[in-house]
Amino acid sequence: MRIKAFVSGILLLLLLVCVAPSYVAAIPALPHAFYGTLTLNNAPAPAGTQVSATGTGVTTGVPQNPLTTTTAGQYGNGGLYLLVQGDIQDGATITFLVNGVSTGQTAIWHSGATTELNLSVTITTTTTSSGGTGGVITSNVVTNFSGTQSSFKVDSSGVVQTAFSATSADGKLTMNIPVGTKALDKNGNPLTSMTETVFTNPPAPPANANIIGLAYDFGPAGATFNPPITFTWTYDPATLPAGVTEASLDIAYYNTATSQWVALHGVVNMTTHTITASIPHYTAFAIIGSITQTTTAIPTSTSTTTSTTTTTTTTSTTTSTTTSTPTSTSTPTSTSTPTSTPSSTSTPASTSTVAVVSNGFSWPVMGGIIGGVVIIGLVIVFIAVRRRKA
């Protein structure tokens, strides 16, 4: 026994030695955090500007990379850093972008470090030919949807010059911006960037309603579109919560001023399982499904007792006495209405079946229990005898 215990201990120790390195290797490296001032075209970059970092092994399209600024001229302020993380070798070089345009600035990545790095970039506008009547000054609106970067052109008034379409990473939400749409930020200036990220912790839906699938946060917050752009959102009817019907679905936006979800009254197509709605401005969006109230009928049961000849229905507390004479004496707990009167020569036992119940005792049940005990006892005796012989 001591040898077996010793061998078991050695094997357990070897198992721990082999498994421990895999757990150590599975611990992810801490991100490198960056913050600092942000200059765009020799001026403080407006709130809503997007800052990102790339490099070998860097993961993008995750929370805080890219980072959308909330204060003019700064990024990573208030502890909301630009977090650079992924499968990155310590000492690797990373590059920084503003609105998808490289700043030309780099930094050395170190796990768990925090670095102040002031970023500056110049994003030039281009002039495109417009026949022989001169040129139209256009600029790029840099987009980042679910980590995929792209761009489209607007003129100096913010009017879209090239149609733009983007789809979320899960393939369920598609946004379309047609040519001629005026796209402005909350201050009335032409847009320079657009972002879409998953809203990981959206506000609670209204009472008796559910958020269906993922919610998305679009930026810059307060951006406006005239005429409104279009969202087409796909849903899976098989995943709808109990009580939520397709007809109750709608795209809603979150109103930060009132802290409420507001329905956009979109069009539900139950054939393609899509909802289409017009979007006049940017904020957070989600599909909201209302629970349909249903009324469940509670069935009722009725009991009908029919007595033929001289049949008496009693409960376990009923005492019934029958003699050979035509006169019958009974004390029932319920009312019994006979349909005929027995003659003086009739014998009740020959014309009716009487079920006898005494104080809830059932002989068939007791017989089954006794039989089961006997069988179990025989099995125990059989096993004991076999062991003795062995």
Short mmCIF file of C-alpha atoms in Angstrom, two decimals:
data_model
loop_
_atom_site.label_atom_id
_atom_site.label_comp_id
_atom_site.label_asym_id
_atom_site.label_seq_id
_atom_site.Cartn_x
_atom_site.Cartn_y
_atom_site.Cartn_z
CA MET A 1 0.00 0.00 0.00
CA ARG A 2 2.88 2.39 0.79
CA ILE A 3 4.49 1.70 -2.59
CA LYS A 4 1.18 2.42 -4.39
CA ALA A 5 0.76 5.71 -2.49
CA PHE A 6 4.33 6.73 -3.32
CA VAL A 7 3.90 5.98 -7.05
CA SER A 8 0.58 7.86 -7.10
CA GLY A 9 2.24 10.90 -5.53
CA ILE A 10 5.05 10.89 -8.09
CA LEU A 11 2.55 10.68 -10.98
CA LEU A 12 0.47 13.56 -9.55
CA LEU A 13 3.61 15.71 -9.18
CA LEU A 14 4.61 15.04 -12.80
CA LEU A 15 1.09 15.94 -13.96
CA LEU A 16 1.24 19.28 -12.13
CA VAL A 17 4.67 20.07 -13.57
CA CYS A 18 3.41 19.41 -17.12
CA VAL A 19 0.12 21.31 -16.76
CA ALA A 20 1.37 24.40 -14.90
CA PRO A 21 3.28 25.93 -17.88
CA SER A 22 0.14 25.79 -20.03
CA TYR A 23 -1.78 27.82 -17.45
CA VAL A 24 1.03 30.36 -17.24
CA ALA A 25 1.13 30.66 -21.05
CA ALA A 26 -2.65 31.12 -21.15
CA ILE A 27 -2.51 34.31 -19.03
CA PRO A 28 -2.94 37.23 -21.49
CA ALA A 29 -0.48 40.12 -21.44
CA LEU A 30 -1.68 43.41 -19.98
CA PRO A 31 -2.42 46.20 -22.51
CA HIS A 32 -0.19 49.24 -23.01
CA ALA A 33 -2.23 52.39 -22.24
CA PHE A 34 -1.70 55.70 -24.09
CA TYR A 35 -3.03 59.23 -23.59
CA GLY A 36 -2.10 62.79 -24.50
CA THR A 37 -3.01 65.81 -26.59
CA LEU A 38 -4.53 65.43 -30.04
CA THR A 39 -4.04 67.92 -32.86
CA LEU A 40 -5.84 67.75 -36.20
CA ASN A 41 -4.89 70.16 -38.99
CA ASN A 42 -2.97 72.38 -36.55
CA ALA A 43 -5.97 72.75 -34.25
CA PRO A 44 -7.32 70.81 -31.28
CA ALA A 45 -9.09 67.75 -32.68
CA PRO A 46 -12.86 67.93 -32.06
CA ALA A 47 -14.62 65.51 -29.76
CA GLY A 48 -15.64 62.45 -31.71
CA THR A 49 -12.24 62.08 -33.38
CA GLN A 50 -11.08 58.49 -33.61
CA VAL A 51 -7.64 57.37 -32.44
CA SER A 52 -6.31 53.87 -33.06
CA ALA A 53 -3.07 51.88 -33.00
CA THR A 54 -1.82 49.12 -35.27
CA GLY A 55 1.16 46.85 -35.46
CA THR A 56 2.19 43.20 -35.54
CA GLY A 57 -0.10 41.22 -33.26
CA VAL A 58 -2.20 44.26 -32.28
CA THR A 59 -5.92 43.52 -31.92
CA THR A 60 -8.19 46.24 -33.31
CA GLY A 61 -11.94 46.62 -33.29
CA VAL A 62 -12.04 46.02 -29.54
CA PRO A 63 -13.08 48.38 -26.72
CA GLN A 64 -10.74 51.41 -26.56
CA ASN A 65 -8.92 50.55 -29.79
CA PRO A 66 -10.12 52.46 -31.68
CA LEU A 67 -10.92 55.11 -29.11
CA THR A 68 -13.43 57.88 -29.82
CA THR A 69 -12.50 61.09 -28.01
CA THR A 70 -14.90 62.91 -25.71
CA THR A 71 -12.89 66.11 -25.13
CA ALA A 72 -11.54 68.44 -27.80
CA GLY A 73 -7.77 68.32 -28.18
CA GLN A 74 -7.26 65.26 -25.97
CA TYR A 75 -7.44 61.50 -26.10
CA GLY A 76 -7.29 58.99 -23.29
CA ASN A 77 -8.35 61.61 -20.77
CA GLY A 78 -10.37 60.76 -17.68
CA GLY A 79 -8.78 57.33 -17.45
CA LEU A 80 -10.37 56.16 -20.71
CA TYR A 81 -7.04 55.29 -22.32
CA LEU A 82 -6.22 54.06 -25.78
CA LEU A 83 -5.52 50.41 -24.93
CA VAL A 84 -3.13 48.54 -27.22
CA GLN A 85 -3.34 44.80 -26.68
CA GLY A 86 -3.12 41.46 -28.43
CA ASP A 87 -0.50 38.83 -29.14
CA ILE A 88 2.33 41.38 -29.16
CA GLN A 89 6.01 40.80 -28.49
CA ASP A 90 7.43 43.05 -25.80
CA GLY A 91 9.45 45.80 -27.50
CA ALA A 92 7.41 45.70 -30.71
CA THR A 93 6.79 48.94 -32.65
CA ILE A 94 3.24 50.21 -32.95
CA THR A 95 1.86 52.97 -35.19
CA PHE A 96 -0.89 55.50 -34.40
CA LEU A 97 -3.73 56.69 -36.63
CA VAL A 98 -6.24 59.51 -36.37
CA ASN A 99 -9.49 59.05 -38.28
CA GLY A 100 -7.77 56.21 -40.10
CA VAL A 101 -4.87 58.36 -41.29
CA SER A 102 -1.38 57.52 -40.03
CA THR A 103 0.25 60.16 -37.84
CA GLY A 104 3.69 58.80 -38.67
CA GLN A 105 4.33 58.50 -34.94
CA THR A 106 5.34 55.24 -33.31
CA ALA A 107 5.99 53.87 -29.84
CA ILE A 108 7.54 50.77 -28.29
CA TRP A 109 5.03 48.39 -26.75
CA HIS A 110 5.47 47.13 -23.18
CA SER A 111 2.92 45.01 -21.32
CA GLY A 112 1.18 46.94 -18.53
CA ALA A 113 2.85 50.28 -19.30
CA THR A 114 1.13 53.70 -19.39
CA THR A 115 2.58 56.32 -21.74
CA GLU A 116 1.77 59.95 -22.49
CA LEU A 117 2.14 60.50 -26.23
CA ASN A 118 0.96 63.69 -27.93
CA LEU A 119 -0.40 62.97 -31.40
CA SER A 120 -0.71 65.30 -34.38
CA VAL A 121 -1.91 64.72 -37.92
CA THR A 122 -2.81 66.71 -41.02
CA ILE A 123 -5.64 65.38 -43.14
CA THR A 124 -5.67 67.24 -46.44
CA THR A 125 -8.68 67.84 -48.62
CA THR A 126 -8.72 67.02 -52.31
CA THR A 127 -10.12 68.85 -55.29
CA THR A 128 -12.00 66.84 -57.86
CA SER A 129 -12.82 68.05 -61.32
CA SER A 130 -16.35 69.17 -62.05
CA GLY A 131 -16.28 69.62 -65.83
CA GLY A 132 -14.98 72.93 -67.02
CA THR A 133 -16.70 75.01 -64.40
CA GLY A 134 -14.12 74.60 -61.68
CA GLY A 135 -13.64 72.10 -58.92
CA VAL A 136 -15.52 70.83 -55.87
CA ILE A 137 -13.50 70.66 -52.68
CA THR A 138 -14.11 67.32 -51.00
CA SER A 139 -12.76 65.62 -47.91
CA ASN A 140 -12.78 62.06 -46.70
CA VAL A 141 -15.03 60.85 -43.91
CA VAL A 142 -13.02 58.05 -42.33
CA THR A 143 -15.17 55.19 -41.03
CA ASN A 144 -14.51 52.32 -38.65
CA PHE A 145 -17.28 49.78 -38.40
CA SER A 146 -16.55 46.74 -36.24
CA GLY A 147 -12.84 47.26 -36.83
CA THR A 148 -13.14 47.59 -40.62
CA GLN A 149 -11.89 50.94 -41.87
CA SER A 150 -13.13 52.70 -44.99
CA SER A 151 -14.07 56.18 -46.16
CA PHE A 152 -16.40 58.23 -48.33
CA LYS A 153 -16.33 61.80 -49.65
CA VAL A 154 -18.29 64.86 -48.65
CA ASP A 155 -18.07 68.40 -49.97
CA SER A 156 -17.34 71.50 -47.93
CA SER A 157 -21.00 71.64 -46.87
CA GLY A 158 -21.05 68.04 -45.69
CA VAL A 159 -23.05 66.73 -48.66
CA VAL A 160 -22.13 63.12 -49.43
CA GLN A 161 -20.47 62.81 -52.86
CA THR A 162 -20.04 59.01 -52.95
CA ALA A 163 -22.60 56.53 -51.70
CA PHE A 164 -21.53 54.54 -48.66
CA SER A 165 -22.66 51.22 -47.17
CA ALA A 166 -21.36 49.28 -44.16
CA THR A 167 -22.37 46.10 -42.35
CA SER A 168 -21.79 45.08 -38.74
CA ALA A 169 -19.37 42.26 -37.89
CA ASP A 170 -22.21 39.79 -37.24
CA GLY A 171 -23.72 40.59 -40.64
CA LYS A 172 -27.10 41.57 -39.19
CA LEU A 173 -27.08 45.39 -39.43
CA THR A 174 -26.49 47.26 -42.68
CA MET A 175 -26.32 51.05 -43.02
CA ASN A 176 -26.78 52.88 -46.31
CA ILE A 177 -25.90 56.54 -46.94
CA PRO A 178 -26.97 57.76 -50.41
CA VAL A 179 -25.35 60.51 -52.44
CA GLY A 180 -26.79 63.95 -51.58
CA THR A 181 -27.19 63.28 -47.86
CA LYS A 182 -25.94 66.13 -45.72
CA ALA A 183 -23.86 64.61 -42.92
CA LEU A 184 -22.96 67.03 -40.12
CA ASP A 185 -21.59 66.71 -36.59
CA LYS A 186 -23.49 68.03 -33.57
CA ASN A 187 -21.92 71.48 -34.11
CA GLY A 188 -23.11 71.70 -37.71
CA ASN A 189 -19.73 70.99 -39.31
CA PRO A 190 -19.15 68.38 -42.04
CA LEU A 191 -18.39 64.97 -40.64
CA THR A 192 -14.77 63.83 -40.64
CA SER A 193 -15.25 60.38 -39.10
CA MET A 194 -17.88 57.76 -38.29
CA THR A 195 -17.69 54.79 -35.92
CA GLU A 196 -19.78 51.79 -34.91
CA THR A 197 -19.10 49.62 -31.86
CA VAL A 198 -21.05 46.97 -29.98
CA PHE A 199 -22.86 48.47 -26.99
CA THR A 200 -21.79 45.88 -24.43
CA ASN A 201 -23.91 47.20 -21.56
CA PRO A 202 -26.94 48.99 -23.03
CA PRO A 203 -29.56 50.68 -20.83
CA ALA A 204 -32.49 48.52 -19.78
CA PRO A 205 -35.39 48.28 -22.25
CA PRO A 206 -38.89 49.53 -21.38
CA ALA A 207 -41.12 47.47 -19.12
CA ASN A 208 -42.45 44.27 -20.71
CA ALA A 209 -39.88 44.50 -23.51
CA ASN A 210 -36.57 42.90 -24.47
CA ILE A 211 -33.45 43.96 -26.40
CA ILE A 212 -33.15 41.48 -29.27
CA GLY A 213 -29.58 40.57 -30.22
CA LEU A 214 -26.77 43.11 -30.00
CA ALA A 215 -27.09 46.85 -29.42
CA TYR A 216 -24.76 49.24 -31.28
CA ASP A 217 -23.35 52.65 -30.45
CA PHE A 218 -22.76 54.97 -33.43
CA GLY A 219 -20.53 57.99 -33.38
CA PRO A 220 -19.87 60.73 -33.31
CA ALA A 221 -22.84 61.16 -31.00
CA GLY A 222 -25.21 63.82 -32.24
CA ALA A 223 -24.24 63.54 -35.91
CA THR A 224 -27.23 64.36 -38.15
CA PHE A 225 -28.31 63.19 -41.58
CA ASN A 226 -30.64 65.04 -43.94
CA PRO A 227 -32.46 63.22 -45.41
CA PRO A 228 -32.23 60.39 -42.89
CA ILE A 229 -30.05 57.40 -43.73
CA THR A 230 -31.33 53.80 -43.66
CA PHE A 231 -30.74 50.93 -41.27
CA THR A 232 -31.73 47.39 -42.30
CA TRP A 233 -31.55 45.00 -39.36
CA THR A 234 -31.92 41.22 -39.62
CA TYR A 235 -33.35 39.15 -36.76
CA ASP A 236 -33.81 35.43 -36.11
CA PRO A 237 -37.43 34.58 -35.21
CA ALA A 238 -36.28 31.31 -33.61
CA THR A 239 -34.39 33.23 -30.92
CA LEU A 240 -37.17 35.62 -29.89
CA PRO A 241 -37.98 35.43 -26.15
CA ALA A 242 -41.26 33.93 -24.98
CA GLY A 243 -44.16 36.31 -25.53
CA VAL A 244 -42.34 38.43 -28.15
CA THR A 245 -43.78 38.27 -31.67
CA GLU A 246 -42.25 39.47 -34.94
CA ALA A 247 -44.99 42.06 -35.29
CA SER A 248 -43.91 43.69 -32.01
CA LEU A 249 -40.29 44.26 -33.13
CA ASP A 250 -38.96 47.75 -33.87
CA ILE A 251 -35.65 49.59 -34.13
CA ALA A 252 -35.25 52.06 -31.28
CA TYR A 253 -32.67 54.68 -30.38
CA TYR A 254 -31.60 55.69 -26.90
CA ASN A 255 -32.43 59.26 -25.95
CA THR A 256 -29.74 60.34 -23.47
CA ALA A 257 -31.71 63.46 -22.51
CA THR A 258 -34.73 61.48 -21.30
CA SER A 259 -32.92 58.19 -20.57
CA GLN A 260 -35.48 56.31 -22.63
CA TRP A 261 -35.57 54.07 -25.68
CA VAL A 262 -37.58 55.67 -28.50
CA ALA A 263 -39.17 53.55 -31.24
CA LEU A 264 -38.48 54.59 -34.85
CA HIS A 265 -41.56 52.80 -36.23
CA GLY A 266 -39.63 50.75 -38.75
CA VAL A 267 -41.10 48.34 -41.27
CA VAL A 268 -40.97 44.65 -40.31
CA ASN A 269 -40.70 42.16 -43.18
CA MET A 270 -41.69 38.75 -41.79
CA THR A 271 -40.60 37.02 -45.01
CA THR A 272 -37.00 38.25 -45.01
CA HIS A 273 -36.98 38.71 -41.20
CA THR A 274 -35.69 42.26 -41.44
CA ILE A 275 -36.61 45.65 -39.99
CA THR A 276 -35.95 48.83 -41.99
CA ALA A 277 -35.98 52.27 -40.39
CA SER A 278 -34.92 55.84 -41.19
CA ILE A 279 -32.11 57.19 -38.99
CA PRO A 280 -31.95 61.00 -38.63
CA HIS A 281 -29.04 61.12 -36.17
CA TYR A 282 -26.39 59.03 -34.41
CA THR A 283 -26.67 57.55 -30.92
CA ALA A 284 -27.15 54.02 -29.59
CA PHE A 285 -29.56 51.68 -31.41
CA ALA A 286 -31.14 48.29 -30.74
CA ILE A 287 -34.04 46.07 -31.75
CA ILE A 288 -36.74 46.20 -29.07
CA GLY A 289 -39.38 43.47 -28.83
CA SER A 290 -42.48 43.96 -26.72
CA ILE A 291 -44.07 41.10 -24.82
CA THR A 292 -47.59 40.47 -26.08
CA GLN A 293 -50.09 40.03 -23.26
CA THR A 294 -52.12 36.83 -23.61
CA THR A 295 -55.14 35.58 -21.66
CA THR A 296 -55.15 31.93 -20.67
CA ALA A 297 -58.53 30.32 -20.08
CA ILE A 298 -58.70 28.28 -16.88
CA PRO A 299 -60.87 25.22 -17.48
CA THR A 300 -63.52 24.32 -14.94
CA SER A 301 -64.73 20.85 -14.17
CA THR A 302 -68.22 19.71 -13.36
CA SER A 303 -69.35 16.56 -11.66
CA THR A 304 -72.58 14.84 -12.59
CA THR A 305 -73.97 12.00 -10.52
CA THR A 306 -76.62 9.81 -12.07
CA SER A 307 -78.39 7.26 -9.92
CA THR A 308 -80.22 4.31 -11.41
CA THR A 309 -82.52 2.04 -9.41
CA THR A 310 -81.23 2.23 -5.82
CA THR A 311 -77.58 3.31 -6.08
CA THR A 312 -76.12 5.38 -3.28
CA THR A 313 -72.84 7.30 -3.82
CA THR A 314 -71.00 7.98 -0.59
CA THR A 315 -67.64 9.24 0.62
CA SER A 316 -65.31 7.53 3.08
CA THR A 317 -67.35 8.90 5.97
CA THR A 318 -70.68 7.61 4.63
CA THR A 319 -72.38 4.74 6.46
CA SER A 320 -74.79 2.69 4.41
CA THR A 321 -77.06 -0.01 5.83
CA THR A 322 -79.08 -2.28 3.55
CA THR A 323 -81.61 -4.88 4.77
CA SER A 324 -83.56 -7.53 2.90
CA THR A 325 -86.72 -5.52 3.26
CA PRO A 326 -87.70 -2.83 0.75
CA THR A 327 -86.99 -0.12 3.31
CA SER A 328 -83.45 1.31 3.03
CA THR A 329 -81.80 3.54 5.59
CA SER A 330 -78.78 5.67 4.60
CA THR A 331 -76.92 8.72 5.86
CA PRO A 332 -75.19 10.23 2.78
CA THR A 333 -73.08 13.40 2.75
CA SER A 334 -74.40 14.29 -0.68
CA THR A 335 -77.88 14.37 -2.16
CA SER A 336 -78.95 11.33 -4.15
CA THR A 337 -82.02 11.34 -6.37
CA PRO A 338 -83.19 7.81 -7.33
CA THR A 339 -85.00 7.36 -10.60
CA SER A 340 -87.01 4.37 -9.39
CA THR A 341 -88.30 2.83 -6.18
CA PRO A 342 -87.31 -0.77 -5.40
CA SER A 343 -90.02 -3.36 -5.00
CA SER A 344 -90.39 -5.40 -1.88
CA THR A 345 -88.90 -8.46 -3.60
CA SER A 346 -85.75 -6.82 -5.03
CA THR A 347 -82.29 -7.49 -3.61
CA PRO A 348 -80.00 -4.42 -3.88
CA ALA A 349 -76.82 -6.54 -3.93
CA SER A 350 -77.88 -8.23 -7.15
CA THR A 351 -78.63 -5.07 -9.07
CA SER A 352 -75.81 -2.67 -8.02
CA THR A 353 -72.04 -2.59 -7.54
CA VAL A 354 -70.81 -1.19 -4.24
CA ALA A 355 -67.18 0.06 -3.87
CA VAL A 356 -66.11 -0.25 -0.26
CA VAL A 357 -63.58 2.31 1.05
CA SER A 358 -62.73 2.30 4.72
CA ASN A 359 -60.85 5.29 6.17
CA GLY A 360 -58.71 5.61 2.98
CA PHE A 361 -57.14 2.09 3.42
CA SER A 362 -56.44 0.18 0.19
CA TRP A 363 -55.75 -3.54 0.43
CA PRO A 364 -54.28 -3.79 -3.13
CA VAL A 365 -51.69 -1.14 -2.30
CA MET A 366 -50.82 -2.83 0.99
CA GLY A 367 -50.48 -6.17 -0.81
CA GLY A 368 -48.07 -4.65 -3.32
CA ILE A 369 -45.92 -3.18 -0.54
CA ILE A 370 -45.79 -6.51 1.36
CA GLY A 371 -44.88 -8.36 -1.85
CA GLY A 372 -42.07 -5.91 -2.61
CA VAL A 373 -40.62 -6.31 0.90
CA VAL A 374 -40.68 -10.10 0.56
CA ILE A 375 -38.89 -10.01 -2.81
CA ILE A 376 -36.19 -7.63 -1.50
CA GLY A 377 -35.67 -9.93 1.51
CA LEU A 378 -35.23 -12.98 -0.73
CA VAL A 379 -32.66 -11.12 -2.86
CA ILE A 380 -30.66 -10.15 0.25
CA VAL A 381 -30.70 -13.75 1.54
CA PHE A 382 -29.60 -15.05 -1.89
CA ILE A 383 -26.65 -12.66 -2.03
CA ALA A 384 -25.61 -13.53 1.55
CA VAL A 385 -25.65 -17.28 0.81
CA ARG A 386 -23.55 -16.82 -2.34
CA ARG A 387 -20.94 -14.82 -0.43
CA ARG A 388 -20.65 -17.49 2.27
CA LYS A 389 -20.11 -20.21 -0.35
CA ALA A 390 -17.49 -18.09 -2.03
#
